[in-house]
């Protein structure tokens, strides 16, 4: 394998939102999940579960939460769950207390599930599949919990669709290296200002070209607009109801 | 490249905790960070920063927090920061409100930083480097914030050491596929009980072999013991002080 082949694969990432009708085989699903499991895990705790959704009614219901048609139409739909339920059950058997309600464990569950997810994404892309993360399942976390029958000690973080790509997708330029990588201490925005201004110009051009001039917002416009609104206010209450962040 | 070469690489992951004295070159660091940046990001928000720590005094201070010698002795030390600071600064310039204090944004920052980290890990391993995540920086998050001068709107999630391996490491078997992957609905532990019992036996054997019989705990023993204790109780207060989880 060429020395930089994997790095080229990583840098070639783009979200895929249209798939052929071909479903992932059970063998492929198992290979992807096992790749996910090989990721690092905090103190070996493995605080996550992956749910594959194949039931057409459940997929439709999840699509309605997300509003994205590709949540229904894909090669396979994975949902990533932060999961201390099995640890809780093992502790109950031994009459041992279990402290997954701390903020520390919320971080651990979120990190563990996300490490696994990104391994799954890369494994999928390495065999020619396309993927897209589905953060929009958090539009209605309580409903996702109901659909997937998630007990206390678990909560759904995000989904991921995978499948055989029916379009090319396009690579979206990231923030300049200089803005994201700092040395020894945090550098405030002033120090990186020019880098971000240049980036904003390129992003505006990217949209202009792709929309025949209908759209020309910058990255800064987008994030300011997004964080302007208070969104997904129910997430806090739902994760607490599931037993987390109760410190 | 062989069809499954990347999946083989992922499955071959093991933590590396001893490195040669060779430092990563600036060129390699840039290549790894750019690979990290290519990971998916929630709604393009890119809510993270990566700090490379090269100052020997800072590395020593971080090693004291972690207690792990490889935090000081490695090819390079990265620290992953959930970061809404630059979004905050851009919003302040435009007199726009910014809502990073919601639980939703805590999830987004944690997920974005972790997706980037796992891409960096894989990029590093693909060019023959070894890595180890350093969750133990959360032993004293306030001190990490002081050392790296992290302003409100940011918090440190974990570190990662990378470098040229000076030992082989060993692959640690994960939970059985059947325990981690569920279909359509969450399956409780009862349904997976036998799988986990078999797994526990194998893990006990693994430790026995590697320690000449001195250690023979199971995975279940480990997680029960770990979650028995209330650890890192200060994490909650520190992330709130940094402006997060204030909903």
CSV table of C-alpha atoms in Angstrom, one decimal:
chain,number,residue,atom,x,y,z
A,1,UNK,CA,0.0,0.0,0.0
A,2,UNK,CA,1.3,3.4,-1.0
A,3,UNK,CA,2.7,5.2,2.1
A,4,UNK,CA,0.1,8.0,2.1
A,5,UNK,CA,-2.8,6.0,0.7
A,6,UNK,CA,-4.8,6.2,3.9
A,7,UNK,CA,-4.1,9.9,4.4
A,8,UNK,CA,-5.3,10.5,0.8
A,9,UNK,CA,-8.5,8.5,1.7
A,10,UNK,CA,-9.1,10.6,4.8
A,11,UNK,CA,-8.5,13.9,2.9
A,12,UNK,CA,-10.9,12.7,0.2
A,13,UNK,CA,-13.8,12.5,2.6
A,14,UNK,CA,-17.1,14.1,1.5
A,15,UNK,CA,-20.6,13.4,2.7
A,16,UNK,CA,-22.7,11.2,0.5
A,17,UNK,CA,-26.5,11.9,0.5
A,18,UNK,CA,-27.8,9.8,-2.4
A,19,UNK,CA,-27.3,6.0,-2.6
A,20,UNK,CA,-28.2,3.2,-5.0
A,21,UNK,CA,-30.8,0.7,-3.8
A,22,UNK,CA,-28.2,-1.9,-2.9
A,23,UNK,CA,-28.3,-2.8,0.8
A,24,UNK,CA,-25.1,-3.6,2.8
A,25,UNK,CA,-24.7,-7.4,3.3
A,26,UNK,CA,-24.6,-8.8,6.8
A,27,UNK,CA,-21.0,-9.7,6.2
A,28,UNK,CA,-20.1,-6.0,5.3
A,29,UNK,CA,-22.1,-4.7,8.4
A,30,UNK,CA,-20.2,-7.1,10.6
A,31,UNK,CA,-16.8,-6.0,9.1
A,32,UNK,CA,-17.7,-2.3,9.6
A,33,UNK,CA,-18.9,-2.8,13.2
A,34,UNK,CA,-15.8,-4.8,14.1
A,35,UNK,CA,-13.7,-2.0,12.6
A,36,UNK,CA,-15.6,0.4,14.8
A,37,UNK,CA,-14.9,-1.7,17.9
A,38,UNK,CA,-11.2,-1.6,17.2
A,39,UNK,CA,-11.1,2.1,18.0
A,40,UNK,CA,-9.6,3.3,21.3
A,41,UNK,CA,-12.0,3.3,24.3
A,42,UNK,CA,-11.6,5.2,27.6
A,43,UNK,CA,-10.1,2.8,30.2
A,44,UNK,CA,-11.5,-0.2,28.2
A,45,UNK,CA,-15.0,0.7,29.2
A,46,UNK,CA,-16.6,0.5,25.7
A,47,UNK,CA,-19.5,2.7,26.7
A,48,UNK,CA,-21.5,2.6,23.5
A,49,UNK,CA,-23.8,0.4,21.4
A,50,UNK,CA,-24.5,0.6,17.7
A,51,UNK,CA,-28.1,0.0,16.5
A,52,UNK,CA,-28.6,-1.0,12.8
A,53,UNK,CA,-32.1,0.1,11.7
A,54,UNK,CA,-33.6,-2.1,9.0
A,55,UNK,CA,-37.3,-2.0,9.9
A,56,UNK,CA,-38.9,0.3,7.2
A,57,UNK,CA,-41.4,1.9,9.6
A,58,UNK,CA,-38.6,2.8,12.0
A,59,UNK,CA,-36.5,4.2,9.2
A,60,UNK,CA,-39.5,6.3,8.1
A,61,UNK,CA,-40.1,7.6,11.6
A,62,UNK,CA,-36.4,8.5,12.0
A,63,UNK,CA,-36.5,10.2,8.6
A,64,UNK,CA,-39.3,12.3,9.8
A,65,UNK,CA,-37.3,13.4,12.8
A,66,UNK,CA,-34.3,14.2,10.7
A,67,UNK,CA,-36.2,15.5,7.7
A,68,UNK,CA,-33.5,14.2,5.4
A,69,UNK,CA,-34.7,11.7,2.8
A,70,UNK,CA,-31.4,9.7,2.9
A,71,UNK,CA,-32.2,8.6,6.4
A,72,UNK,CA,-34.8,6.4,4.7
A,73,UNK,CA,-33.0,5.7,1.5
A,74,UNK,CA,-29.6,4.2,2.0
A,75,UNK,CA,-27.6,1.0,2.1
A,76,UNK,CA,-27.8,0.8,5.9
A,77,UNK,CA,-28.6,3.1,8.8
A,78,UNK,CA,-26.6,3.0,12.0
A,79,UNK,CA,-27.5,4.8,15.2
A,80,UNK,CA,-24.7,5.4,17.8
A,81,UNK,CA,-25.8,5.2,21.4
A,82,UNK,CA,-23.8,6.3,24.4
A,83,UNK,CA,-24.3,3.2,26.7
A,84,UNK,CA,-23.8,2.6,30.4
A,85,UNK,CA,-26.8,0.3,30.6
A,86,UNK,CA,-24.8,-3.0,30.5
A,87,UNK,CA,-22.3,-1.7,33.0
A,88,UNK,CA,-25.3,-0.7,35.2
A,89,UNK,CA,-26.8,-4.2,34.9
A,90,UNK,CA,-23.6,-5.9,35.7
A,91,UNK,CA,-23.2,-3.6,38.8
A,92,UNK,CA,-26.7,-4.3,40.0
A,93,UNK,CA,-26.0,-8.0,39.9
A,94,UNK,CA,-23.1,-7.5,42.2
A,95,UNK,CA,-25.0,-5.0,44.4
A,96,UNK,CA,-22.3,-2.4,43.5
A,97,UNK,CA,-23.1,1.3,43.1
A,98,UNK,CA,-22.7,2.7,39.6
A,99,UNK,CA,-21.9,6.4,38.9
A,100,UNK,CA,-22.7,7.0,35.2
A,101,UNK,CA,-24.7,10.1,36.1
A,102,UNK,CA,-21.5,12.3,36.4
A,103,UNK,CA,-20.4,14.7,33.7
A,104,UNK,CA,-17.2,12.7,33.3
A,105,UNK,CA,-19.2,9.7,32.2
A,106,UNK,CA,-21.3,11.8,29.8
A,107,UNK,CA,-18.0,12.7,28.2
A,108,UNK,CA,-16.7,9.2,28.2
A,109,UNK,CA,-19.8,7.7,26.6
A,110,UNK,CA,-19.9,10.5,23.9
A,111,UNK,CA,-16.2,10.1,23.1
A,112,UNK,CA,-16.3,6.3,23.0
A,113,UNK,CA,-19.3,6.2,20.7
A,114,UNK,CA,-17.7,8.9,18.4
A,115,UNK,CA,-14.4,7.1,18.2
A,116,UNK,CA,-16.2,4.0,17.1
A,117,UNK,CA,-18.3,5.9,14.6
A,118,UNK,CA,-15.4,7.5,12.9
A,119,UNK,CA,-13.6,4.1,12.5
A,120,UNK,CA,-16.8,2.8,11.0
A,121,UNK,CA,-17.0,5.8,8.6
A,122,UNK,CA,-13.4,5.3,7.4
A,123,UNK,CA,-13.8,1.5,7.1
A,124,UNK,CA,-16.9,2.1,4.9
A,125,UNK,CA,-15.1,4.7,2.7
A,126,UNK,CA,-12.1,2.4,2.3
A,127,UNK,CA,-14.3,-0.2,0.6
A,128,UNK,CA,-16.0,2.3,-1.7
A,129,UNK,CA,-19.0,3.1,0.3
A,130,UNK,CA,-20.2,6.6,1.1
A,131,UNK,CA,-21.4,7.9,4.4
A,132,UNK,CA,-23.2,10.8,6.0
A,133,UNK,CA,-23.5,11.5,9.8
A,134,UNK,CA,-27.1,12.3,10.9
A,135,UNK,CA,-26.8,14.8,13.8
A,136,UNK,CA,-30.4,15.8,13.0
A,137,UNK,CA,-31.7,12.8,15.0
A,138,UNK,CA,-31.2,15.2,17.9
A,139,UNK,CA,-34.1,17.2,16.5
A,140,UNK,CA,-36.2,14.9,18.7
A,141,UNK,CA,-34.1,12.8,20.9
A,142,UNK,CA,-37.1,11.6,23.0
A,143,UNK,CA,-38.8,10.2,19.9
A,144,UNK,CA,-35.6,8.4,18.9
A,145,UNK,CA,-35.4,6.9,22.3
A,146,UNK,CA,-39.0,5.7,21.9
A,147,UNK,CA,-38.4,4.2,18.4
A,148,UNK,CA,-35.3,2.3,19.4
A,149,UNK,CA,-36.6,1.4,22.9
A,150,UNK,CA,-33.5,2.9,24.6
A,151,UNK,CA,-33.6,2.3,28.4
A,152,UNK,CA,-32.2,4.5,31.1
A,153,UNK,CA,-28.4,4.5,31.0
A,154,UNK,CA,-28.3,5.1,27.2
A,155,UNK,CA,-28.9,8.0,24.9
A,156,UNK,CA,-28.7,8.4,21.1
A,157,UNK,CA,-25.9,10.7,19.9
A,158,UNK,CA,-26.3,10.6,16.1
A,159,UNK,CA,-26.9,8.3,13.1
A,160,UNK,CA,-24.8,7.5,10.1
A,161,UNK,CA,-26.1,6.4,6.7
A,162,UNK,CA,-23.8,4.2,4.6
A,163,UNK,CA,-24.3,2.8,1.1
A,164,UNK,CA,-23.2,2.7,-2.5
A,165,UNK,CA,-22.9,6.3,-3.7
A,166,UNK,CA,-25.2,7.6,-6.4
A,167,UNK,CA,-23.5,10.9,-6.6
A,168,UNK,CA,-19.9,12.2,-6.3
A,169,UNK,CA,-20.3,14.6,-3.5
A,170,UNK,CA,-17.8,17.3,-3.0
A,171,UNK,CA,-15.0,18.0,-0.6
A,172,UNK,CA,-15.8,21.1,1.5
A,173,UNK,CA,-12.7,23.1,2.5
A,174,UNK,CA,-12.0,23.2,6.2
A,175,UNK,CA,-10.7,26.1,8.3
A,176,UNK,CA,-7.1,27.0,7.6
A,177,UNK,CA,-4.6,24.7,9.4
A,178,UNK,CA,-3.2,27.8,11.2
A,179,UNK,CA,-6.6,28.6,12.8
A,180,UNK,CA,-7.2,25.1,14.1
A,181,UNK,CA,-3.7,24.0,15.2
A,182,UNK,CA,-2.1,26.1,18.0
A,183,UNK,CA,1.3,25.5,19.7
A,184,UNK,CA,1.6,25.4,23.5
A,185,UNK,CA,-1.1,27.9,24.3
A,186,UNK,CA,-4.5,28.8,22.9
A,187,UNK,CA,-4.3,31.6,20.3
A,188,UNK,CA,-7.3,33.9,20.2
A,189,UNK,CA,-9.1,34.8,17.0
A,190,UNK,CA,-7.2,38.1,16.6
A,191,UNK,CA,-4.0,36.2,15.9
A,192,UNK,CA,-5.8,34.1,13.2
A,193,UNK,CA,-8.1,36.8,11.8
A,194,UNK,CA,-6.6,37.1,8.4
A,195,UNK,CA,-6.5,33.3,7.9
A,196,UNK,CA,-10.3,33.2,8.6
A,197,UNK,CA,-11.1,36.2,6.4
A,198,UNK,CA,-9.3,34.5,3.4
A,199,UNK,CA,-11.1,31.3,4.2
A,200,UNK,CA,-14.5,33.1,4.3
A,201,UNK,CA,-13.8,34.5,0.8
A,202,UNK,CA,-13.1,31.1,-0.6
A,203,UNK,CA,-16.2,29.5,1.0
A,204,UNK,CA,-18.4,32.3,-0.4
A,205,UNK,CA,-16.9,31.6,-3.8
A,206,UNK,CA,-17.5,27.9,-3.4
A,207,UNK,CA,-21.3,28.5,-2.8
A,208,UNK,CA,-21.5,31.1,-5.6
A,209,UNK,CA,-20.1,28.6,-8.1
A,210,UNK,CA,-22.3,25.8,-6.9
A,211,UNK,CA,-25.6,27.7,-6.8
A,212,UNK,CA,-25.2,30.0,-9.8
A,213,UNK,CA,-24.7,33.0,-7.5
A,214,UNK,CA,-27.9,32.3,-5.5
A,215,UNK,CA,-25.9,31.7,-2.3
A,216,UNK,CA,-22.7,33.4,-1.3
A,217,UNK,CA,-22.5,33.2,2.5
A,218,UNK,CA,-19.2,32.8,4.3
A,219,UNK,CA,-18.3,30.3,7.0
A,220,UNK,CA,-18.5,33.1,9.6
A,221,UNK,CA,-22.0,34.0,8.4
A,222,UNK,CA,-23.1,30.4,8.8
A,223,UNK,CA,-21.8,29.9,12.4
A,224,UNK,CA,-23.0,33.3,13.6
A,225,UNK,CA,-26.5,32.5,12.2
A,226,UNK,CA,-26.5,29.0,13.6
A,227,UNK,CA,-25.5,30.0,17.2
A,228,UNK,CA,-27.8,33.0,17.2
A,229,UNK,CA,-30.7,30.6,17.8
A,230,UNK,CA,-31.3,28.4,20.8
A,231,UNK,CA,-31.8,25.1,19.2
A,232,UNK,CA,-32.6,21.6,20.6
A,233,UNK,CA,-33.4,22.9,24.0
A,234,UNK,CA,-34.9,19.6,24.9
A,235,UNK,CA,-31.6,17.7,24.6
A,236,UNK,CA,-30.6,18.7,28.2
A,237,UNK,CA,-33.8,17.4,29.7
A,238,UNK,CA,-33.8,14.1,27.7
A,239,UNK,CA,-30.2,13.2,28.6
A,240,UNK,CA,-31.0,13.9,32.2
A,241,UNK,CA,-34.1,11.7,32.0
A,242,UNK,CA,-31.9,8.9,30.7
A,243,UNK,CA,-29.8,9.2,33.9
A,244,UNK,CA,-26.9,11.4,32.6
A,245,UNK,CA,-25.6,14.8,33.6
A,246,UNK,CA,-27.3,14.6,37.0
A,247,UNK,CA,-24.4,15.8,38.9
B,1,UNK,CA,-4.1,-0.8,-2.3
B,2,UNK,CA,-5.5,-4.1,-1.2
B,3,UNK,CA,-9.3,-3.9,-0.8
B,4,UNK,CA,-9.3,-4.5,2.9
B,5,UNK,CA,-5.9,-2.9,3.8
B,6,UNK,CA,-7.5,0.0,5.7
B,7,UNK,CA,-9.8,-2.3,7.6
B,8,UNK,CA,-6.8,-4.4,8.5
B,9,UNK,CA,-5.0,-1.3,9.7
B,10,UNK,CA,-8.0,-0.3,11.9
B,11,UNK,CA,-8.3,-3.8,13.4
B,12,UNK,CA,-4.6,-3.8,14.1
B,13,UNK,CA,-4.9,-0.9,16.5
B,14,UNK,CA,-3.1,-1.1,19.8
B,15,UNK,CA,-2.1,1.7,22.2
B,16,UNK,CA,1.6,2.5,22.1
B,17,UNK,CA,3.1,3.8,25.4
B,18,UNK,CA,6.8,3.8,24.7
B,19,UNK,CA,8.4,5.8,21.9
B,20,UNK,CA,11.9,6.4,20.5
B,21,UNK,CA,13.4,9.9,21.0
B,22,UNK,CA,12.6,11.0,17.4
B,23,UNK,CA,10.3,13.9,17.2
B,24,UNK,CA,7.6,14.3,14.6
B,25,UNK,CA,8.6,16.8,11.9
B,26,UNK,CA,6.6,19.9,11.3
B,27,UNK,CA,5.6,18.5,7.9
B,28,UNK,CA,4.3,15.3,9.5
B,29,UNK,CA,2.4,17.3,12.2
B,30,UNK,CA,0.7,19.4,9.5
B,31,UNK,CA,-0.2,16.3,7.5
B,32,UNK,CA,-1.8,14.7,10.5
B,33,UNK,CA,-3.7,17.8,11.6
B,34,UNK,CA,-5.0,18.2,8.0
B,35,UNK,CA,-6.2,14.6,8.0
B,36,UNK,CA,-7.9,15.3,11.3
B,37,UNK,CA,-9.7,18.4,9.8
B,38,UNK,CA,-11.0,16.3,6.9
B,39,UNK,CA,-13.3,14.4,9.3
B,40,UNK,CA,-17.0,15.2,9.3
B,41,UNK,CA,-18.1,18.1,11.4
B,42,UNK,CA,-21.6,18.9,12.8
B,43,UNK,CA,-23.2,21.4,10.4
B,44,UNK,CA,-19.8,22.6,9.3
B,45,UNK,CA,-19.2,24.2,12.7
B,46,UNK,CA,-15.7,22.8,13.3
B,47,UNK,CA,-16.0,23.3,17.0
B,48,UNK,CA,-12.6,22.2,18.1
B,49,UNK,CA,-8.9,23.2,18.3
B,50,UNK,CA,-5.8,21.0,18.5
B,51,UNK,CA,-2.9,22.2,20.6
B,52,UNK,CA,0.5,20.7,20.0
B,53,UNK,CA,2.5,20.8,23.2
B,54,UNK,CA,6.3,21.1,22.7
B,55,UNK,CA,7.4,23.2,25.7
B,56,UNK,CA,9.2,20.8,28.0
B,57,UNK,CA,7.9,22.5,31.2
B,58,UNK,CA,4.3,22.3,29.9
B,59,UNK,CA,4.8,18.6,28.9
B,60,UNK,CA,6.2,17.9,32.4
B,61,UNK,CA,3.2,19.6,34.1
B,62,UNK,CA,0.8,17.7,31.9
B,63,UNK,CA,2.6,14.4,32.7
B,64,UNK,CA,2.1,15.2,36.4
B,65,UNK,CA,-1.6,15.5,35.9
B,66,UNK,CA,-1.8,12.3,33.9
B,67,UNK,CA,0.8,10.4,35.9
B,68,UNK,CA,1.8,8.6,32.7
B,69,UNK,CA,5.5,9.0,31.7
B,70,UNK,CA,4.6,8.8,28.0
B,71,UNK,CA,2.9,12.2,28.3
B,72,UNK,CA,6.4,13.6,28.6
B,73,UNK,CA,8.3,11.2,26.4
B,74,UNK,CA,6.9,10.9,22.9
B,75,UNK,CA,7.2,12.1,19.3
B,76,UNK,CA,4.5,14.7,19.8
B,77,UNK,CA,1.7,15.5,22.2
B,78,UNK,CA,-1.6,16.8,20.9
B,79,UNK,CA,-4.4,18.1,23.2
B,80,UNK,CA,-7.9,18.2,21.8
B,81,UNK,CA,-10.1,21.1,22.8
B,82,UNK,CA,-13.8,21.5,22.3
B,83,UNK,CA,-13.9,25.1,21.0
B,84,UNK,CA,-16.7,27.7,20.5
B,85,UNK,CA,-14.4,30.6,21.4
B,86,UNK,CA,-13.8,31.7,17.8
B,87,UNK,CA,-17.5,31.4,17.0
B,88,UNK,CA,-18.2,33.5,20.1
B,89,UNK,CA,-15.6,36.2,19.0
B,90,UNK,CA,-17.1,36.3,15.5
B,91,UNK,CA,-20.6,36.7,17.0
B,92,UNK,CA,-19.5,39.5,19.4
B,93,UNK,CA,-18.1,41.4,16.5
B,94,UNK,CA,-21.5,41.4,14.9
B,95,UNK,CA,-23.4,42.0,18.1
B,96,UNK,CA,-25.1,38.6,17.7
B,97,UNK,CA,-26.0,36.4,20.6
B,98,UNK,CA,-24.2,33.1,20.9
B,99,UNK,CA,-25.7,30.0,22.5
B,100,UNK,CA,-22.8,27.6,23.1
B,101,UNK,CA,-23.9,27.1,26.7
B,102,UNK,CA,-26.6,24.5,25.8
B,103,UNK,CA,-26.2,20.8,26.3
B,104,UNK,CA,-26.6,20.4,22.5
B,105,UNK,CA,-23.4,22.4,21.9
B,106,UNK,CA,-21.5,20.5,24.5
B,107,UNK,CA,-22.3,17.4,22.5
B,108,UNK,CA,-21.4,19.0,19.2
B,109,UNK,CA,-18.0,20.3,20.5
B,110,UNK,CA,-17.2,16.9,22.1
B,111,UNK,CA,-18.2,15.0,18.9
B,112,UNK,CA,-16.4,17.3,16.5
B,113,UNK,CA,-13.1,17.2,18.5
B,114,UNK,CA,-13.4,13.4,18.8
B,115,UNK,CA,-14.0,12.8,15.1
B,116,UNK,CA,-10.9,14.9,14.3
B,117,UNK,CA,-8.9,13.0,16.9
B,118,UNK,CA,-9.7,9.6,15.5
B,119,UNK,CA,-8.8,10.7,12.0
B,120,UNK,CA,-5.5,11.9,13.4
B,121,UNK,CA,-5.0,8.6,15.1
B,122,UNK,CA,-5.6,6.6,11.9
B,123,UNK,CA,-3.5,8.9,9.8
B,124,UNK,CA,-0.6,8.5,12.3
B,125,UNK,CA,-0.9,4.7,12.4
B,126,UNK,CA,-1.1,4.5,8.6
B,127,UNK,CA,2.4,6.0,8.4
B,128,UNK,CA,3.9,3.7,11.0
B,129,UNK,CA,3.5,5.8,14.1
B,130,UNK,CA,2.0,4.6,17.3
B,131,UNK,CA,-0.6,6.6,19.4
B,132,UNK,CA,-2.2,6.6,22.8
B,133,UNK,CA,-5.2,8.7,23.9
B,134,UNK,CA,-4.7,10.5,27.2
B,135,UNK,CA,-8.0,10.7,29.0
B,136,UNK,CA,-6.1,11.1,32.3
B,137,UNK,CA,-5.7,14.8,31.5
B,138,UNK,CA,-9.2,15.0,33.0
B,139,UNK,CA,-7.6,14.2,36.3
B,140,UNK,CA,-7.2,17.9,36.7
B,141,UNK,CA,-9.0,19.8,34.0
B,142,UNK,CA,-8.6,23.2,35.7
B,143,UNK,CA,-4.9,22.8,35.7
B,144,UNK,CA,-4.8,21.8,32.0
B,145,UNK,CA,-6.8,25.0,31.3
B,146,UNK,CA,-4.3,27.0,33.2
B,147,UNK,CA,-1.3,25.4,31.4
B,148,UNK,CA,-2.7,25.8,27.9
B,149,UNK,CA,-4.3,29.2,28.7
B,150,UNK,CA,-7.7,28.1,27.5
B,151,UNK,CA,-10.3,30.9,27.6
B,152,UNK,CA,-14.0,30.7,28.2
B,153,UNK,CA,-15.8,28.9,25.4
B,154,UNK,CA,-13.2,26.1,25.3
B,155,UNK,CA,-12.4,23.0,27.3
B,156,UNK,CA,-9.8,20.2,27.1
B,157,UNK,CA,-11.2,16.8,26.3
B,158,UNK,CA,-8.2,14.5,26.1
B,159,UNK,CA,-4.7,14.4,24.8
B,160,UNK,CA,-3.0,12.0,22.3
B,161,UNK,CA,0.6,11.1,22.2
B,162,UNK,CA,2.1,10.0,18.9
B,163,UNK,CA,5.6,8.9,18.0
B,164,UNK,CA,7.8,6.1,16.6
B,165,UNK,CA,7.0,3.0,18.6
B,166,UNK,CA,9.6,1.5,20.9
B,167,UNK,CA,7.5,-1.5,21.7
B,168,UNK,CA,5.0,-3.7,19.9
B,169,UNK,CA,1.9,-3.2,22.0
B,170,UNK,CA,-0.8,-5.7,21.9
B,171,UNK,CA,-4.3,-5.8,20.6
B,172,UNK,CA,-6.9,-6.0,23.4
B,173,UNK,CA,-10.0,-8.0,22.5
B,174,UNK,CA,-13.2,-6.0,22.3
B,175,UNK,CA,-16.7,-7.0,23.5
B,176,UNK,CA,-18.3,-9.6,21.2
B,177,UNK,CA,-20.0,-8.1,18.1
B,178,UNK,CA,-23.3,-9.5,19.3
B,179,UNK,CA,-23.1,-7.5,22.5
B,180,UNK,CA,-22.4,-4.2,20.8
B,181,UNK,CA,-24.4,-4.4,17.6
B,182,UNK,CA,-28.2,-4.6,18.0
B,183,UNK,CA,-30.9,-4.5,15.4
B,184,UNK,CA,-33.8,-2.2,15.4
B,185,UNK,CA,-34.2,-2.0,19.1
B,186,UNK,CA,-32.0,-2.0,22.2
B,187,UNK,CA,-31.3,-5.4,23.5
B,188,UNK,CA,-30.8,-5.7,27.2
B,189,UNK,CA,-27.9,-7.5,28.9
B,190,UNK,CA,-29.9,-10.7,29.5
B,191,UNK,CA,-30.1,-11.3,25.8
B,192,UNK,CA,-26.3,-10.9,25.5
B,193,UNK,CA,-25.3,-12.5,28.8
B,194,UNK,CA,-23.6,-15.6,27.5
B,195,UNK,CA,-21.6,-13.6,25.0
B,196,UNK,CA,-20.2,-11.4,27.8
B,197,UNK,CA,-19.5,-14.4,30.1
B,198,UNK,CA,-17.4,-16.0,27.4
B,199,UNK,CA,-15.7,-12.7,26.7
B,200,UNK,CA,-14.9,-12.3,30.5
B,201,UNK,CA,-13.2,-15.7,30.5
B,202,UNK,CA,-11.0,-14.8,27.5
B,203,UNK,CA,-10.0,-11.4,29.1
B,204,UNK,CA,-9.1,-13.1,32.4
B,205,UNK,CA,-6.9,-15.5,30.4
B,206,UNK,CA,-5.3,-12.6,28.5
B,207,UNK,CA,-4.2,-11.0,31.8
B,208,UNK,CA,-3.1,-14.2,33.4
B,209,UNK,CA,-0.8,-15.0,30.4
B,210,UNK,CA,0.6,-11.5,30.4
B,211,UNK,CA,1.3,-11.2,34.1
B,212,UNK,CA,2.4,-14.7,35.0
B,213,UNK,CA,-0.9,-15.2,36.8
B,214,UNK,CA,-0.7,-12.1,39.0
B,215,UNK,CA,-3.7,-10.6,37.4
B,216,UNK,CA,-6.9,-12.4,36.2
B,217,UNK,CA,-9.7,-9.9,36.4
B,218,UNK,CA,-12.5,-10.0,33.8
B,219,UNK,CA,-13.9,-7.1,31.8
B,220,UNK,CA,-17.0,-7.1,34.1
B,221,UNK,CA,-14.8,-6.9,37.2
B,222,UNK,CA,-13.0,-3.9,35.7
B,223,UNK,CA,-16.0,-1.9,34.8
B,224,UNK,CA,-17.8,-2.6,38.0
B,225,UNK,CA,-14.8,-1.5,40.0
B,226,UNK,CA,-14.3,1.6,37.9
B,227,UNK,CA,-17.9,2.8,38.1
B,228,UNK,CA,-18.1,2.0,41.8
B,229,UNK,CA,-16.1,5.1,42.5
B,230,UNK,CA,-17.2,8.7,41.9
B,231,UNK,CA,-14.2,10.0,40.0
B,232,UNK,CA,-13.4,13.4,38.5
B,233,UNK,CA,-16.2,15.1,40.3
B,234,UNK,CA,-14.6,18.5,39.4
B,235,UNK,CA,-15.2,18.0,35.6
B,236,UNK,CA,-18.7,19.3,35.9
B,237,UNK,CA,-17.8,22.5,37.7
B,238,UNK,CA,-14.9,23.2,35.3
B,239,UNK,CA,-16.9,22.8,32.1
B,240,UNK,CA,-19.6,25.1,33.5
B,241,UNK,CA,-16.9,27.6,34.5
B,242,UNK,CA,-15.8,27.5,30.9
B,243,UNK,CA,-19.3,28.5,29.8
B,244,UNK,CA,-20.7,25.0,28.9
B,245,UNK,CA,-23.6,23.0,30.2
B,246,UNK,CA,-25.2,26.0,31.7
B,247,UNK,CA,-28.7,25.2,30.5
